[in-house]
Coordinates of C-alpha atoms in Angstrom, one line a residue:
P17 CA -9.5 -0.9 24.3
S18 CA -9.4 1.5 21.6
P19 CA -11.6 1.0 18.4
G20 CA -9.9 -1.1 15.8
P21 CA -10.2 -4.2 13.8
G22 CA -10.8 -6.4 16.9
S23 CA -12.7 -4.0 19.1
G24 CA -14.3 -0.7 19.4
S25 CA -17.3 1.5 20.4
G26 CA -20.7 1.3 18.8
A27 CA -23.7 3.5 18.1
G28 CA -25.5 4.5 21.2
T29 CA -27.1 7.4 23.1
G30 CA -26.2 9.7 25.9
V31 CA -24.5 13.0 26.6
G32 CA -20.9 13.6 25.8
A33 CA -18.4 16.4 26.3
G34 CA -19.0 19.2 24.1
S35 CA -22.6 18.3 23.2
M36 CA -25.8 20.1 24.1
P37 CA -27.7 18.7 27.1
G38 CA -30.1 16.0 26.0
T39 CA -28.4 15.6 22.6
A40 CA -28.4 12.0 21.5
I41 CA -24.8 10.8 21.0
L42 CA -24.2 8.9 17.8
D43 CA -21.0 6.8 18.2
C44 CA -19.5 6.3 14.8
R45 CA -16.0 5.2 15.9
P46 CA -15.0 2.1 14.1
G47 CA -15.2 -1.4 15.6
I48 CA -18.8 -2.4 15.9
P49 CA -20.8 -4.4 13.3
A50 CA -24.6 -4.7 12.9
V51 CA -24.8 -6.8 16.1
T52 CA -28.7 -6.8 16.3
A53 CA -29.1 -7.9 12.6
I54 CA -28.8 -11.6 13.3
A55 CA -32.1 -13.5 13.1
G56 CA -33.5 -13.8 16.6
K57 CA -34.4 -17.5 16.2
D58 CA -30.8 -18.4 15.0
W59 CA -29.4 -16.4 18.0
R60 CA -31.6 -18.1 20.5
A61 CA -31.0 -21.6 18.9
A62 CA -27.2 -21.0 19.4
W63 CA -27.6 -20.3 23.0
R64 CA -30.0 -23.1 23.7
A65 CA -27.4 -25.4 22.3
A66 CA -24.9 -23.9 24.7
A67 CA -27.4 -24.5 27.5
D68 CA -28.3 -28.0 26.5
A69 CA -24.6 -29.0 26.4
P70 CA -23.8 -31.4 29.2
L71 CA -22.0 -30.1 32.2
R72 CA -18.5 -31.6 32.8
N73 CA -16.3 -31.7 35.8
A74 CA -13.3 -30.7 33.6
L75 CA -11.4 -27.7 32.3
S76 CA -11.9 -26.6 28.7
D77 CA -9.3 -27.6 26.0
P78 CA -6.9 -24.6 26.0
L79 CA -6.6 -25.0 22.2
G80 CA -10.4 -24.6 21.7
R81 CA -13.4 -27.1 21.4
P82 CA -12.9 -29.5 18.5
D83 CA -16.3 -28.7 17.0
L84 CA -15.6 -25.0 16.9
R85 CA -12.2 -25.5 15.5
A86 CA -13.7 -27.8 12.7
G87 CA -16.3 -25.2 12.0
I88 CA -13.7 -22.5 11.6
A89 CA -11.6 -24.7 9.2
A90 CA -14.7 -25.4 7.2
Q91 CA -15.8 -21.8 7.0
L92 CA -12.3 -20.7 5.9
G93 CA -12.5 -23.3 3.0
L94 CA -15.7 -21.7 1.8
S95 CA -14.8 -18.1 2.3
R96 CA -11.0 -17.7 2.2
G97 CA -9.8 -20.3 -0.2
F98 CA -7.9 -22.7 2.2
A99 CA -9.0 -25.5 4.4
P100 CA -6.6 -25.8 7.2
D101 CA -5.9 -28.9 9.3
V102 CA -8.2 -28.6 12.4
A103 CA -5.2 -29.5 14.5
R104 CA -3.6 -26.2 13.4
V105 CA -6.5 -23.9 14.5
L106 CA -6.4 -22.4 17.8
V107 CA -9.2 -20.6 19.6
V108 CA -8.1 -17.2 21.1
G109 CA -9.7 -14.3 22.9
G110 CA -9.8 -11.9 20.0
T111 CA -7.2 -10.4 17.7
S112 CA -5.2 -8.6 20.5
E113 CA -4.7 -11.9 22.4
A114 CA -3.7 -13.6 19.2
L115 CA -0.9 -11.0 18.6
S116 CA 0.1 -11.2 22.2
L117 CA 0.4 -15.0 21.9
V118 CA 2.5 -14.7 18.7
V119 CA 4.9 -12.4 20.5
E120 CA 5.1 -14.7 23.5
G121 CA 5.8 -17.7 21.2
L122 CA 8.4 -15.7 19.3
R123 CA 10.1 -14.5 22.6
N124 CA 10.2 -18.0 24.0
H125 CA 11.6 -19.4 20.8
L126 CA 14.1 -16.7 20.2
G127 CA 15.1 -16.1 23.9
R128 CA 14.8 -12.3 23.4
A129 CA 12.4 -9.6 22.5
P130 CA 11.2 -10.1 19.1
R131 CA 11.5 -7.3 16.5
I132 CA 8.1 -7.0 14.6
A133 CA 7.2 -4.8 11.7
V134 CA 3.7 -3.2 11.6
E135 CA 1.7 -1.1 9.2
D136 CA 2.0 2.7 9.6
P137 CA -0.8 3.9 10.1
G138 CA -2.3 0.6 11.5
Y139 CA -4.0 -1.1 14.3
R140 CA -3.3 0.6 17.5
S141 CA -4.9 -1.8 20.0
G142 CA -2.9 -4.6 18.3
R143 CA 0.4 -2.6 18.7
R144 CA -0.3 -2.1 22.5
A145 CA -0.9 -5.8 22.9
M146 CA 2.4 -6.6 21.2
T147 CA 4.4 -4.1 23.1
S148 CA 2.9 -5.2 26.3
A149 CA 4.0 -8.8 25.5
G150 CA 7.5 -7.6 25.0
A151 CA 7.9 -6.8 21.2
V152 CA 9.9 -4.1 19.7
L153 CA 7.8 -2.6 16.8
V154 CA 9.0 -1.2 13.6
G155 CA 6.6 1.0 11.6
V156 CA 6.5 0.4 7.9
P157 CA 4.6 2.8 5.5
V158 CA 1.6 1.7 3.4
D159 CA 0.7 2.9 -0.1
E160 CA -2.4 2.4 -2.4
D161 CA -1.4 -1.3 -2.5
G162 CA -1.0 -2.0 1.1
L163 CA 2.3 -2.5 3.0
D164 CA 5.3 -1.3 1.1
V165 CA 7.4 -4.4 0.6
D166 CA 10.4 -2.5 -0.5
A167 CA 10.2 -0.3 2.7
L168 CA 9.8 -3.5 4.7
A169 CA 13.0 -5.1 3.2
S170 CA 14.9 -1.9 4.0
A171 CA 13.8 -1.7 7.6
G172 CA 16.4 -4.2 8.9
P173 CA 16.1 -7.8 10.1
V174 CA 12.7 -8.4 11.7
D175 CA 11.2 -11.7 13.2
A176 CA 7.7 -11.1 12.1
V177 CA 5.5 -8.7 10.1
V178 CA 1.8 -8.1 11.0
L179 CA -0.4 -6.8 8.2
T180 CA -3.9 -6.4 7.1
P181 CA -3.7 -7.2 3.4
T182 CA -7.2 -7.7 2.4
H183 CA -8.5 -4.3 3.8
Q184 CA -5.6 -2.3 5.2
Y185 CA -6.6 -0.9 8.5
P186 CA -7.5 1.9 8.6
L187 CA -6.7 3.3 5.0
G188 CA -8.6 0.5 3.3
S189 CA -6.1 -0.4 0.4
V190 CA -6.1 -4.0 -0.8
M191 CA -2.8 -5.7 -1.5
P192 CA -2.7 -7.1 -5.1
V193 CA -1.9 -10.7 -5.6
A194 CA 1.5 -9.9 -7.3
R195 CA 2.6 -8.0 -4.1
R196 CA 1.3 -10.8 -2.0
H197 CA 3.5 -13.3 -3.7
R198 CA 6.5 -11.0 -3.4
L199 CA 5.9 -10.5 0.3
L200 CA 5.7 -14.3 0.8
E201 CA 8.9 -14.9 -1.2
W202 CA 10.6 -12.3 0.8
A203 CA 9.4 -13.8 4.1
A204 CA 10.5 -17.4 3.0
G205 CA 13.9 -16.0 2.0
T206 CA 14.5 -14.1 5.3
G207 CA 12.8 -16.6 7.6
T208 CA 10.3 -14.0 8.8
A209 CA 6.9 -14.9 10.0
V210 CA 3.9 -13.3 8.4
V211 CA 0.9 -12.6 10.6
E212 CA -2.1 -12.0 8.4
D213 CA -4.9 -10.1 10.3
D214 CA -8.0 -11.0 8.2
Y215 CA -10.3 -8.9 10.3
D216 CA -13.2 -8.1 7.9
S217 CA -12.5 -10.1 4.7
E218 CA -16.2 -11.3 4.6
F219 CA -17.3 -7.8 3.5
R220 CA -16.0 -7.0 0.0
H221 CA -18.2 -4.4 -1.6
R222 CA -16.5 -4.0 -4.9
G223 CA -13.7 -5.5 -6.9
A224 CA -12.8 -9.2 -7.4
P225 CA -12.2 -11.2 -4.2
V226 CA -8.5 -11.5 -3.3
P227 CA -7.2 -14.8 -2.0
A228 CA -5.9 -14.8 1.7
L229 CA -2.1 -14.8 2.1
A230 CA -2.6 -18.1 3.8
A231 CA -4.2 -19.6 0.6
L232 CA -1.1 -18.5 -1.3
D233 CA 1.5 -19.6 1.2
T234 CA 3.6 -22.6 0.0
S235 CA 6.5 -22.1 2.4
G236 CA 4.7 -22.3 5.8
V237 CA 5.4 -18.7 6.8
V238 CA 1.7 -17.3 7.4
L239 CA 0.0 -17.3 10.7
H240 CA -3.7 -16.5 9.8
V241 CA -5.7 -14.5 12.4
G242 CA -9.5 -14.1 12.2
G243 CA -12.4 -13.8 14.4
F244 CA -16.1 -13.1 15.0
S245 CA -15.9 -9.5 16.1
K246 CA -16.9 -8.2 12.8
T247 CA -19.2 -10.9 11.7
L248 CA -21.2 -11.2 14.9
D249 CA -20.3 -9.3 18.0
P250 CA -17.1 -8.1 19.5
R251 CA -18.4 -8.8 23.0
L252 CA -17.9 -12.5 22.4
R253 CA -14.2 -12.0 22.5
C254 CA -13.5 -15.0 20.4
G255 CA -11.1 -15.3 17.5
Y256 CA -8.7 -17.9 16.0
V257 CA -5.3 -18.4 14.7
V258 CA -4.4 -20.8 11.9
L259 CA -0.9 -22.0 12.2
P260 CA 1.6 -23.5 9.7
A261 CA 4.1 -26.2 10.7
G262 CA 7.3 -25.1 12.3
A263 CA 9.2 -24.2 15.5
V264 CA 7.7 -20.7 15.9
P265 CA 4.1 -22.0 15.4
D266 CA 4.8 -24.8 17.9
A267 CA 6.0 -22.2 20.3
V268 CA 2.6 -20.4 19.9
V269 CA 0.8 -23.6 20.6
A270 CA 2.9 -24.0 23.8
A271 CA 2.0 -20.5 24.8
R272 CA -1.7 -21.1 24.3
S273 CA -1.5 -24.3 26.3
A274 CA 0.4 -22.6 29.2
R275 CA -2.1 -19.8 29.4
G276 CA -5.0 -22.1 29.5
P277 CA -8.5 -21.6 27.9
V278 CA -9.6 -18.0 27.6
V279 CA -13.0 -18.2 25.7
A280 CA -15.9 -19.5 27.8
E281 CA -17.0 -22.9 26.6
P282 CA -20.6 -21.9 26.3
V283 CA -19.5 -19.2 23.8
Q284 CA -17.6 -21.7 21.8
V285 CA -20.7 -24.1 21.7
A286 CA -22.9 -21.3 20.6
L287 CA -20.4 -20.2 17.9
A288 CA -19.9 -23.9 16.7
H289 CA -23.8 -24.1 16.4
L290 CA -24.0 -20.9 14.3
L291 CA -21.3 -22.3 11.9
R292 CA -22.7 -25.9 11.7
S293 CA -26.4 -24.8 11.1
G294 CA -25.5 -22.3 8.4
A295 CA -26.9 -19.5 10.5
L296 CA -23.7 -17.5 10.2
R297 CA -23.5 -17.8 6.5
R298 CA -27.1 -16.6 6.3
H299 CA -26.4 -13.6 8.5
L300 CA -23.4 -12.7 6.5
G301 CA -25.5 -12.6 3.3
R302 CA -28.0 -10.3 4.9
V303 CA -25.6 -7.8 6.4
R304 CA -23.3 -7.8 3.5
R305 CA -26.1 -6.3 1.4
D306 CA -26.9 -3.6 4.2
Y307 CA -23.3 -2.7 4.4
T308 CA -23.0 -2.2 0.7
H309 CA -26.0 0.1 0.9
R310 CA -24.4 2.2 3.5
R311 CA -21.1 2.3 1.6
E312 CA -23.0 3.5 -1.5
R313 CA -24.6 6.2 0.7
I314 CA -21.2 7.5 1.9
A315 CA -19.9 7.5 -1.8
A316 CA -22.9 9.4 -3.0
R317 CA -22.9 12.0 -0.2
L318 CA -19.1 12.7 -0.2
G319 CA -18.0 11.8 -3.8
G320 CA -18.8 15.2 -5.4
V321 CA -17.6 17.5 -2.4
P322 CA -14.5 19.4 -3.6
G323 CA -11.4 18.8 -1.5
L324 CA -12.8 15.6 0.2
E325 CA -11.9 12.0 -0.5
A326 CA -13.7 9.0 0.9
R327 CA -11.4 6.0 1.3
A328 CA -11.5 2.4 2.5
L329 CA -14.9 1.8 0.7
N330 CA -13.9 -1.3 -1.1
G331 CA -14.8 -3.3 1.7
G332 CA -15.2 -3.5 5.5
L333 CA -17.3 -1.5 8.0
H334 CA -15.7 1.8 8.1
A335 CA -14.8 4.9 5.8
V336 CA -11.7 7.2 6.0
V337 CA -12.5 10.7 5.0
T338 CA -9.5 12.9 4.1
W339 CA -9.5 16.6 2.9
S340 CA -7.0 19.0 1.4
G341 CA -7.9 22.1 3.5
P342 CA -6.2 23.6 6.6
A343 CA -8.5 22.0 9.2
T344 CA -6.8 19.5 11.6
A345 CA -8.2 16.1 12.4
R346 CA -8.5 16.9 16.0
A347 CA -10.5 20.1 15.4
V348 CA -12.8 18.3 13.1
V349 CA -13.3 15.5 15.6
A350 CA -14.1 18.1 18.2
R351 CA -16.6 19.9 16.1
T352 CA -18.3 16.7 15.1
A353 CA -18.5 15.7 18.7
A354 CA -20.2 19.0 19.4
A355 CA -22.9 18.1 17.0
G356 CA -23.4 14.8 18.9
V357 CA -21.4 12.5 16.6
L358 CA -18.2 10.7 17.5
V359 CA -15.6 9.8 15.0
S360 CA -11.9 9.0 15.4
A361 CA -8.9 11.1 14.2
L362 CA -6.8 9.3 11.6
E363 CA -3.6 10.6 13.2
E364 CA -4.4 8.2 16.3
Y365 CA -3.4 5.2 14.1
E366 CA 0.1 6.6 13.3
V367 CA 3.3 4.9 14.4
A368 CA 5.5 7.9 13.2
P369 CA 3.9 11.3 13.5
G370 CA 2.8 12.6 10.1
S371 CA 2.5 9.2 8.4
A372 CA -1.2 9.7 7.7
P373 CA -2.9 12.6 5.9
P374 CA -5.5 14.7 7.8
G375 CA -8.6 12.8 8.1
V376 CA -11.1 10.9 10.3
V377 CA -12.3 7.4 10.5
L378 CA -16.1 6.7 10.6
G379 CA -17.5 3.3 11.4
Y380 CA -20.9 2.6 9.7
G381 CA -21.5 -1.0 10.5
A382 CA -24.1 -0.3 13.3
L383 CA -25.7 2.7 11.7
T384 CA -29.2 2.9 10.0
L385 CA -29.3 5.0 7.0
P386 CA -30.9 8.0 8.7
Q387 CA -28.2 7.7 11.4
L388 CA -25.5 7.6 8.6
D389 CA -27.0 10.7 7.0
R390 CA -26.9 12.5 10.4
A391 CA -23.2 11.5 10.9
L392 CA -22.3 12.7 7.4
D393 CA -24.2 16.1 8.0
A394 CA -22.2 16.6 11.1
L395 CA -18.9 15.8 9.5
L396 CA -19.6 18.1 6.5
G397 CA -20.6 20.8 8.9
A398 CA -17.5 20.4 10.9
L399 CA -15.5 20.8 7.6
G400 CA -17.4 23.9 6.7
V401 CA -18.9 22.3 3.5
G402 CA -22.3 21.1 4.7

């Protein structure tokens, strides 16, 4: 899958197209956190717990193991300001599977293809998952405060809206509380489901924390999606959906049950152990400091360069770099790759062509500071300002 909130490519070495033979390739496309940063003893203890779990002549619960669902509910109470009923937590195979489940549930409930509003620019792998499941997508522009609610209301009737309000992907805007309330009021009044993709809310680098939409929802319209791709490792392929009560959420539960379990039970046991033991919280505290240092390095290196703007630095694990000069994003991506550094063109995330300014997306979650400096040198050189 393409790099994005739920998946991506990480830093590594090798030889790529356009690079000099023997050049180490530094993959700075977004999607990979600092996977190796977790304490080895905590990681090994989690997998010992999985190995020690008794074998059973039975299938896994398609909704997820109760201990993992309880751990997720408890963690949300600590980190996102709402503690859901464990019965309303579903374990899923990552964000893309969560979105395809929502589409399937809507399609079964409505008896037709659902019409779903998405951010433009936005999460491209999620869009592919939804269209593959039968959705008709409607792009809605974003501004400095996230999804434009006026534009959403003018887009015509939709059955659901999917958004990343805490750290808009990829531009990084944070939806203010007042706009969140307005969105929820509009959704309740129109009977529209709101799918909140909370993909990297654990990493807030500056500014006051903003409550999750699910924490503000008094009408039961928000389906809250999260996971472990940004906090631990995207290869675990494990996420969750927290559902309100209602016919559409019940249809999502039915779709999950019909598909059967998708996340291996040993993975669920290991994750439940990391949550229960406090190992995940300790890990998040460590990497949060590291990510903040990397964010500060990007701001320091790019902040004073005329014509450049570094965005999306309030939180998360990626930066968006835009410029005012004539260079195209694809040309800059090609020049950066020739220097051995891979980044993504911002235009790849557009729904409507031209909805994003010229720019690139650079993931820094898996980079050391020397690697980050090398990536920034390559980018500045590609833009002719290095």
